[in-house]
Coordinates of C-alpha atoms and ligand atoms in Angstrom, one line a residue:
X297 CA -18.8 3.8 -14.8
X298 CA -15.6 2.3 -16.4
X299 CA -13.2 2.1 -14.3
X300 CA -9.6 1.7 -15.0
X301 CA -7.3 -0.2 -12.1
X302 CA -3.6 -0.1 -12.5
X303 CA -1.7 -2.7 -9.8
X304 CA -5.0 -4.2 -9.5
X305 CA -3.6 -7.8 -8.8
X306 CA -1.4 -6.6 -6.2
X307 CA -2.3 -6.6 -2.4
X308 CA -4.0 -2.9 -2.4
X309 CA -5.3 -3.1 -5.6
X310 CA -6.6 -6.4 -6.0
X311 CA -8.6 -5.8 -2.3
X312 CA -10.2 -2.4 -4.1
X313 CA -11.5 -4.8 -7.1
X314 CA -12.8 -6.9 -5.1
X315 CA -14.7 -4.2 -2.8
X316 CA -15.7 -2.4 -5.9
X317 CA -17.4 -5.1 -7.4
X318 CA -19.2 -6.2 -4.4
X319 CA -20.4 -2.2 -4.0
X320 CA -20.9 -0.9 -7.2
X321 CA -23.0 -2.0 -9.3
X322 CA -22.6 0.2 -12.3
X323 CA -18.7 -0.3 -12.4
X324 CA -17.3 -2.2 -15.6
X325 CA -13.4 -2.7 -14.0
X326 CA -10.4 -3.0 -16.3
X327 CA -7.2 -4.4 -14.7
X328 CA -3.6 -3.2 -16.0
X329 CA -0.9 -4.9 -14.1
X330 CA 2.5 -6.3 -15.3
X331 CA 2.3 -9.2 -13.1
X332 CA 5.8 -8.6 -11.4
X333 CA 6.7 -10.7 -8.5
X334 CA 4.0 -8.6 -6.3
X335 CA 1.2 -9.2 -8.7
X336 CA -0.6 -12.8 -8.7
X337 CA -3.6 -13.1 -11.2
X338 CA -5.2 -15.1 -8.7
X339 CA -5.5 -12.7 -6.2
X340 CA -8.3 -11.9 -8.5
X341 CA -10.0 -15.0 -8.8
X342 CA -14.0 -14.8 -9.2
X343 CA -13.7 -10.9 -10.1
X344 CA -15.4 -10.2 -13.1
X345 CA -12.6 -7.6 -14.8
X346 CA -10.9 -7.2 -18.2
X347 CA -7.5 -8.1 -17.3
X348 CA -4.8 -6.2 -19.6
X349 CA -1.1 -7.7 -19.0
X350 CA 1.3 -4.8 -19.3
X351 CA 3.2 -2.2 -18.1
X352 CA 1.9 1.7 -16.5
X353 CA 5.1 2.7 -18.8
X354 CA 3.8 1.8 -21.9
X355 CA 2.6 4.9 -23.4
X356 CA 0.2 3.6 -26.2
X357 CA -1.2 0.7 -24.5
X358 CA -2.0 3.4 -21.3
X359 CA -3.1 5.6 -24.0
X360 CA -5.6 2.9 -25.0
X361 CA -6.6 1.8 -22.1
X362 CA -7.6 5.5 -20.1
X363 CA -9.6 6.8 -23.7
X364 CA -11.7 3.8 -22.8
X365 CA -12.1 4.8 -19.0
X366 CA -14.0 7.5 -17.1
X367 CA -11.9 7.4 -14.2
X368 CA -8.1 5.8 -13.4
X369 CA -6.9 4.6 -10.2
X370 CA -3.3 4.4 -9.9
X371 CA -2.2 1.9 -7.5
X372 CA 0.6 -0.1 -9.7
X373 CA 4.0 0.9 -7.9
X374 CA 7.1 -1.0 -6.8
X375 CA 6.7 -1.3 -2.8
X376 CA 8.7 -2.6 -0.7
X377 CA 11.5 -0.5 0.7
X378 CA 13.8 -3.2 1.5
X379 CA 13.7 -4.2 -2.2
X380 CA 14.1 -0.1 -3.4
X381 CA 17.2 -0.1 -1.0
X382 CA 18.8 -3.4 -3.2
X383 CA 17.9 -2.1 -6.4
X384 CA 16.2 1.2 -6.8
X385 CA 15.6 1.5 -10.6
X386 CA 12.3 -0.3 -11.3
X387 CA 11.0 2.4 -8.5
X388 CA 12.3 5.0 -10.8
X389 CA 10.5 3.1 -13.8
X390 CA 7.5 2.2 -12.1
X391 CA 6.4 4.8 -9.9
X392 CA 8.0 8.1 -11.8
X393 CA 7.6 7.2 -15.3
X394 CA 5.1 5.0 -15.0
X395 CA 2.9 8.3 -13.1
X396 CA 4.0 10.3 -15.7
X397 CA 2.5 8.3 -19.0
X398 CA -1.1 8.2 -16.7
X399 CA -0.9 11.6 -16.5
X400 CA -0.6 12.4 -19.8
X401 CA -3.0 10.2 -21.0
X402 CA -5.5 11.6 -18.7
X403 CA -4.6 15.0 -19.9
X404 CA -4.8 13.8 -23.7
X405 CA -8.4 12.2 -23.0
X406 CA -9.8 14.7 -20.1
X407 CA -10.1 11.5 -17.8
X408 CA -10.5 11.8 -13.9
X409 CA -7.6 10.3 -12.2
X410 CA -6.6 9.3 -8.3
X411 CA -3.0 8.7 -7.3
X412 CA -2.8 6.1 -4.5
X413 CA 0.6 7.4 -2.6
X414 CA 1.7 6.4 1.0
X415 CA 2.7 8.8 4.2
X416 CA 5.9 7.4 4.0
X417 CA 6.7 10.8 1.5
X418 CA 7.0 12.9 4.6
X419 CA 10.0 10.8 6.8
X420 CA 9.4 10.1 9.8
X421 CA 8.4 11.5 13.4
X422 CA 9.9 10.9 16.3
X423 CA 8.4 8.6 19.1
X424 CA 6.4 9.5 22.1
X425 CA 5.7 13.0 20.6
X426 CA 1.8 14.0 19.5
X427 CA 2.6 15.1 16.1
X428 CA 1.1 13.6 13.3
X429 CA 1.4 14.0 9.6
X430 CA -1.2 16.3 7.9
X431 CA -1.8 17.6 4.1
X432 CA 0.5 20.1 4.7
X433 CA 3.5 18.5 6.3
X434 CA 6.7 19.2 4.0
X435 CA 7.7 16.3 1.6
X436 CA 11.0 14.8 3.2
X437 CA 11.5 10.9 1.8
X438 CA 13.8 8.6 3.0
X439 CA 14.3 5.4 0.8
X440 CA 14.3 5.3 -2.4
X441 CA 11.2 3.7 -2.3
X442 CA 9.4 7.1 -0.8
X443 CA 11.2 9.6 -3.0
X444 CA 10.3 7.8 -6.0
X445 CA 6.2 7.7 -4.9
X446 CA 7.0 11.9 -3.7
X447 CA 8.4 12.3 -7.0
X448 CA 5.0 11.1 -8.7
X449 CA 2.3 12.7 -5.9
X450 CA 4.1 16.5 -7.2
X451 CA 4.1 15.3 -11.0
X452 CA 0.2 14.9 -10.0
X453 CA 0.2 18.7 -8.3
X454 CA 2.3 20.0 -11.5
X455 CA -0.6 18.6 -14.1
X456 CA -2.7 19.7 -12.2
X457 CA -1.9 23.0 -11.4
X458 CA -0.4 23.6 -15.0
X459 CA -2.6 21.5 -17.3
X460 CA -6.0 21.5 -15.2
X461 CA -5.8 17.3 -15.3
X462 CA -8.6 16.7 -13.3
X463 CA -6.9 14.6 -10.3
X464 CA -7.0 14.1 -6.6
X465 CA -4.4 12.0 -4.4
X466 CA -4.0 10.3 -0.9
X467 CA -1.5 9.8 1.7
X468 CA -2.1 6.2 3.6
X469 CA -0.5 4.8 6.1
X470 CA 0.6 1.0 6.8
X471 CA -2.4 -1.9 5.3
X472 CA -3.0 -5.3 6.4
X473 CA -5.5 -7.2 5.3
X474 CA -5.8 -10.5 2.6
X475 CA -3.3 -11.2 -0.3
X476 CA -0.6 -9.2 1.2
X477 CA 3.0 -10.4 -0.6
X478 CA 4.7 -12.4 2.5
X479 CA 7.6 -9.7 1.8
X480 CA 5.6 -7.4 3.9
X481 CA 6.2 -7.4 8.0
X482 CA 3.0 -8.8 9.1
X483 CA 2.6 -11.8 6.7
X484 CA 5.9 -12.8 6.5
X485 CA 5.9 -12.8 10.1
X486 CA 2.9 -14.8 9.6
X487 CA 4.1 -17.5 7.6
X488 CA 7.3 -17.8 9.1
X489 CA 5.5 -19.0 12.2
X490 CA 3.5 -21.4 10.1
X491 CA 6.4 -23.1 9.0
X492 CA 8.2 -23.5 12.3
X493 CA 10.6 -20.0 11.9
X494 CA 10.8 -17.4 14.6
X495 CA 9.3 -13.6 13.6
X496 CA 12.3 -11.1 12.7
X497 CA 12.6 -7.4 14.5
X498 CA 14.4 -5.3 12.5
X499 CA 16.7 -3.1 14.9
X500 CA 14.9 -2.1 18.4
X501 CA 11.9 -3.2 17.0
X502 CA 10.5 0.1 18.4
X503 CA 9.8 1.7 15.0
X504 CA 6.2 2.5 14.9
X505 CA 3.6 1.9 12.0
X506 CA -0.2 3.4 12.0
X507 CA -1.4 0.4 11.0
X508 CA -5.2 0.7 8.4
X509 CA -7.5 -2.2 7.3
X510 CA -7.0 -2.8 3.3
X511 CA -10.8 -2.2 3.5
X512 CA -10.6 0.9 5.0
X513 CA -8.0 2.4 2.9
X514 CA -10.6 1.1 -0.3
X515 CA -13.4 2.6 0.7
X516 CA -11.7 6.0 2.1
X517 CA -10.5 6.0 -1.8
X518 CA -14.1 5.5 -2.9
X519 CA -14.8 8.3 -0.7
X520 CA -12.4 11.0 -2.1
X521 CA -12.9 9.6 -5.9
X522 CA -17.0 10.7 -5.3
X523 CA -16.8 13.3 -3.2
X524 CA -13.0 14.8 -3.1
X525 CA -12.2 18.4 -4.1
X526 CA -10.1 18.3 -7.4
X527 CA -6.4 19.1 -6.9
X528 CA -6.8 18.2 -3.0
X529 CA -4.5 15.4 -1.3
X530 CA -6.1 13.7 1.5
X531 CA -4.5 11.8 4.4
X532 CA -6.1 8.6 4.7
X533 CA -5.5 6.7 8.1
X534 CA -7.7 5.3 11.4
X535 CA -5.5 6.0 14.7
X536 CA -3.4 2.2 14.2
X537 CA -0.4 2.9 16.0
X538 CA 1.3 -0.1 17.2
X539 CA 5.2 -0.6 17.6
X540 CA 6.8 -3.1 15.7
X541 CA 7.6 -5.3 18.4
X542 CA 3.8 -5.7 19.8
X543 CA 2.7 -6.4 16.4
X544 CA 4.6 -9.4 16.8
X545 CA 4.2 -10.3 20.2
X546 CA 0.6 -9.9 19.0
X547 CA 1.0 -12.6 16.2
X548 CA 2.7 -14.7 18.7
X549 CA 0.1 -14.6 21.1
X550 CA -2.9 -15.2 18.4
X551 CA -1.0 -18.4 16.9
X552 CA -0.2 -19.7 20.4
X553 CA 3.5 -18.9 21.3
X554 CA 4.8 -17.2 23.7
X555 CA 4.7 -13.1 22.9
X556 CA 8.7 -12.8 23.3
X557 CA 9.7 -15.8 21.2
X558 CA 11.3 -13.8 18.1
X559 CA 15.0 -12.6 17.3
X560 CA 16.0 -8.9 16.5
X561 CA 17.6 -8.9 13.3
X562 CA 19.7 -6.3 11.3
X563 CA 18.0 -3.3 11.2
X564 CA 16.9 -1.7 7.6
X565 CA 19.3 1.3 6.8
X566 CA 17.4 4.7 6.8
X567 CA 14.5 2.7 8.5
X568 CA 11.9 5.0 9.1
X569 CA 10.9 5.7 13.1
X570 CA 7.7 6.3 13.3
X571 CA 4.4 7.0 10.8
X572 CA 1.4 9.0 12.4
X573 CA -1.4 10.2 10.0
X574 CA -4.1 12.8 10.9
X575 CA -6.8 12.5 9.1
X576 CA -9.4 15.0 10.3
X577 CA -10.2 16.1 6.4
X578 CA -10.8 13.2 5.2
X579 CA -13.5 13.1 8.1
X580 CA -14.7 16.3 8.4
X581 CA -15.4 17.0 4.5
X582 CA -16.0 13.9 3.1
X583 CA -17.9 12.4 6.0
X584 CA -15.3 9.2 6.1
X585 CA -14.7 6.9 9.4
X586 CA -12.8 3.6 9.6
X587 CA -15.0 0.1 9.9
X588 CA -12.4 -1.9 11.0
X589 CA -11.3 -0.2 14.7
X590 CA -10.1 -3.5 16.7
X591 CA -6.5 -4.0 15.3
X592 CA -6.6 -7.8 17.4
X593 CA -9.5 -9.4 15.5
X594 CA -8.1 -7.9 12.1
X595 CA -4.9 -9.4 12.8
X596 CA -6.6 -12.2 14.1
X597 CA -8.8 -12.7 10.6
X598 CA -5.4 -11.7 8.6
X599 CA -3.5 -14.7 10.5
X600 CA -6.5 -17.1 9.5
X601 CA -6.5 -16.1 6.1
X602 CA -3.2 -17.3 5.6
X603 CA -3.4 -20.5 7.0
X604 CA -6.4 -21.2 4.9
X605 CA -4.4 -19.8 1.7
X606 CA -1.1 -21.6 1.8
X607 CA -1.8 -22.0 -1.7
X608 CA -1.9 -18.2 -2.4
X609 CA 1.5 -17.5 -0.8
X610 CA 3.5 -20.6 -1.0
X611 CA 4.9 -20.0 -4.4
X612 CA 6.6 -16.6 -3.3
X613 CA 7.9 -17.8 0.2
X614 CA 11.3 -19.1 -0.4
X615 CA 12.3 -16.8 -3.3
X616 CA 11.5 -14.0 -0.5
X617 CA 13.0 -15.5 2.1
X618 CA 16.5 -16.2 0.2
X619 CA 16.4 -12.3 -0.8
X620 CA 16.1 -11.6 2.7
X621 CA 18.9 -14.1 3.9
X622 CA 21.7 -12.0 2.1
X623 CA 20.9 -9.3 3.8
X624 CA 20.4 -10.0 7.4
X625 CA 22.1 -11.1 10.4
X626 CA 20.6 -12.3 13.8
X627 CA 21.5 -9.6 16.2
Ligands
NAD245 P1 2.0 -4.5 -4.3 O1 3.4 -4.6 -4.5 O2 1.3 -5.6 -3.5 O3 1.3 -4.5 -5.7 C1 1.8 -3.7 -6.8 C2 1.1 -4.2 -8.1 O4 1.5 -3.4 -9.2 C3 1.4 -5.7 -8.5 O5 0.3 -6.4 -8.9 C4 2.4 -5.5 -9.6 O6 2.4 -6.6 -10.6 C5 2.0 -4.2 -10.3 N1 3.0 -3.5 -11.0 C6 4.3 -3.2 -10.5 N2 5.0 -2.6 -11.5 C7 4.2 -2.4 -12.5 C8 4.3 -1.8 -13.8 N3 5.5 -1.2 -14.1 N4 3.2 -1.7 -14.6 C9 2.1 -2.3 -14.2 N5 1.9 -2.9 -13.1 C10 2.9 -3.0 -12.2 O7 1.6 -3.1 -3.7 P2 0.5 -2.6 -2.7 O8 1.0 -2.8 -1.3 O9 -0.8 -3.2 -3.1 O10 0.5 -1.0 -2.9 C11 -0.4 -0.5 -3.9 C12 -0.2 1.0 -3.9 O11 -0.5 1.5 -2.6 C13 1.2 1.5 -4.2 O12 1.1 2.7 -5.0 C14 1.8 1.8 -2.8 O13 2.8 2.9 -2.9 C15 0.6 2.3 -2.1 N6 0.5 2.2 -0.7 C16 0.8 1.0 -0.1 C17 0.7 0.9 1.3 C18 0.9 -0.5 2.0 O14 0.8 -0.5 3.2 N7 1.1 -1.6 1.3 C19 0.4 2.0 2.1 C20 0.2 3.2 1.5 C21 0.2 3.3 0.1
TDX246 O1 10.9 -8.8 8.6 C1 10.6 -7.6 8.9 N1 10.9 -7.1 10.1 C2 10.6 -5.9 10.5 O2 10.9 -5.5 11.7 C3 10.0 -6.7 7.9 C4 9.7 -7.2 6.6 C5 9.7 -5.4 8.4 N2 10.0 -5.0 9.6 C6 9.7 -3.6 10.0 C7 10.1 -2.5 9.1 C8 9.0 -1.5 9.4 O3 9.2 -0.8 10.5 O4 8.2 -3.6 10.1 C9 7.7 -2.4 9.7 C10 6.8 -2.6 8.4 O5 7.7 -3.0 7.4 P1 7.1 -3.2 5.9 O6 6.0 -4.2 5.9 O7 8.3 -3.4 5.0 O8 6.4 -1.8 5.6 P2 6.9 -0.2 5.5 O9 8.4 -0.2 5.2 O10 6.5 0.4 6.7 O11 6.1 0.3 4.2 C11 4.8 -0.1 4.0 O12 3.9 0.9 4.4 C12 3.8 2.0 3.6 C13 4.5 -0.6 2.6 O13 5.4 -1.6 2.2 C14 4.6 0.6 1.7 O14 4.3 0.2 0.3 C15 3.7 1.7 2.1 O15 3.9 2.9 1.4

């Protein structure tokens, strides 16, 4: 099976190359990534891939690349919502027209395609209520971060429904795991503790994320790319809600500080409350369940990856850390 990867030396997708190559024997992988900030060819060393520099909105190299495929995974997106917030167009560019050359190259070529998305396209729930998100929660986005990856899951349903592009997508919730961009909460969190620096709350620090090994979301994906219905979204998630603030006090703990020893910072405007994903279809038809179900020792083995990487992340720390400087005040 050839399969294409887009974003696959990013956190996500780099994790799902690795995983795929360790589980599938038959797979002959080819990488397109552009290598922005997020993307680190060494996150993939020891994979045996094709790598292919370039960007998802490059019509004729995407062209090339999917008439040489049997299936496409998308995963190449802009991320982070803080960064969406300072400068939204490369979310446009990346995650809408970058979705929409895929999909037409599928069409053209009759390739299967999944769309790796995130729950953040349905806002957020309020805390201490039971709801969760489900398949058929209404699309309400905050950031521009989330409308740009809402904007792409319904160009998805559109070539479906009007062109028959033989597609499937999923909904996941927050990852940790290896080779995560120290951008993110928990590893920046993580190295800033390394190098002497308190953790940073945005806000309350109340704000809830439903926290999914990068393992788990990888092999839920495997799942719905062999077994999925085409056309279906699935939620993928594994019952990770933790508040922001016992993450860290978590962290704390595992590296050997005391759990209250961080500083509330500005909070993120539009920051979203809570995340909750229920994910009883990706269970009861496709048979799927979570490995990793003991958020401590993950944490645990993500903390001890990075101090055994420095290496891996030390390149992007103060470049990250001046971005987030301008925008943030100790509260
Ligand atoms: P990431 O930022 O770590 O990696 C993104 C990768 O895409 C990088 O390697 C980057 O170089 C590449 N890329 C960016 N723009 C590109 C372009 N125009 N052309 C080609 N390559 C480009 O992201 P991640 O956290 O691994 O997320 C991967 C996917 O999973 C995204 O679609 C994201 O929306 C989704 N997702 C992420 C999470 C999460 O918790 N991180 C949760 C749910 C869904
Ligand atoms: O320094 C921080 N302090 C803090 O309190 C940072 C970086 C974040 N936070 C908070 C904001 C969120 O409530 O931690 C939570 C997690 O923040 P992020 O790591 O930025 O993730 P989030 O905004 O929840 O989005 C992530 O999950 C869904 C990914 O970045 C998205 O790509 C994915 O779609």
């Amino acid at each position: 099976m050839r399969v294409l990867v887009t974003g696959g030396a990013g956190f996500i997708g780099s994790n799902f190359v690795h995983q795929t190559l360790a589980t599938r024997p038959d797979a002959e992988v080819t990488v397109l990534d552009a290598l922005t900030y997020a993307g680190s060819r060494s996150s993939l060393e020891g994979a045996d891939v094709r790598f292919v520099e370039g960007l998802v909105q490059d019509g004729a190299l995407v062209d090339r690349l999917v008439g040489e495929s049997d299936v496409v995974v998308h995963f190449a997106a802009e991320s982070h919502n803080d960064n969406s917030l300072a400068s939204p167009g490369p979310f446009v560019q990346t995650n809408v027209v970058g979705t929409y050359e895929l999909l037409e190259a599928v069409r053209r070529h009759d390739v299967r395609y999944h769309h790796i998305s995130t729950d953040e396209v349905y806002g957020d729930l309020e805390l201490d209520v039971p709801d969760r998100f489900t398949e058929a929660t209404p699309y309400n986005p905050s950031s521009p971060y989330s409308s740009t990856k809402g904007a792409s899951d319904l160009l998805v349903r559109a070539w479906v429904r009007s062109f028959g592009v033989r597609a499937t997508i999923s909904n996941c919730s927050n990852n940790y795991g290896p080779r995560q961009h120290v951008e993110k909460f928990i590893p920046r969190q993580v190295t800033n503790l390394i190098d002497g620096v308190r953790p940073r709350l945005y806000g309350d620090g109340l704000n809830v994320r439903d926290w999914i090994h990068v393992d788990d979301h990888n092999s839920a994906v495997w799942a719905i790319i062999d077994r999925g219905r085409m056309g279906e979204t699935y939620l993928i998630g594994a019952d990770g809600e933790v508040d922001n603030k016992t993450v860290v006090a978590e962290i704390l703990t595992l590296m050997g500080r005391e759990p209250g020893d961080f500083d509330h910072v500005t909070d993120r405007p539009g920051h979203d409350r809570r995340y909750a994903i229920d994910w009883t279809r990706l269970r009861d038809e496709l048979g799927w369940q979570p490995q990793y179900r003991d958020f401590r020792s993950g944490l645990a083995a993500t903390i001890d990856w990075y101090r055994a990487n420095e290496d891996w992340w030390r390149p992007q720390k103060s470049a990250t850390e001046a971005r987030y400087a301008t925008a943030e005040q100790v509260l």
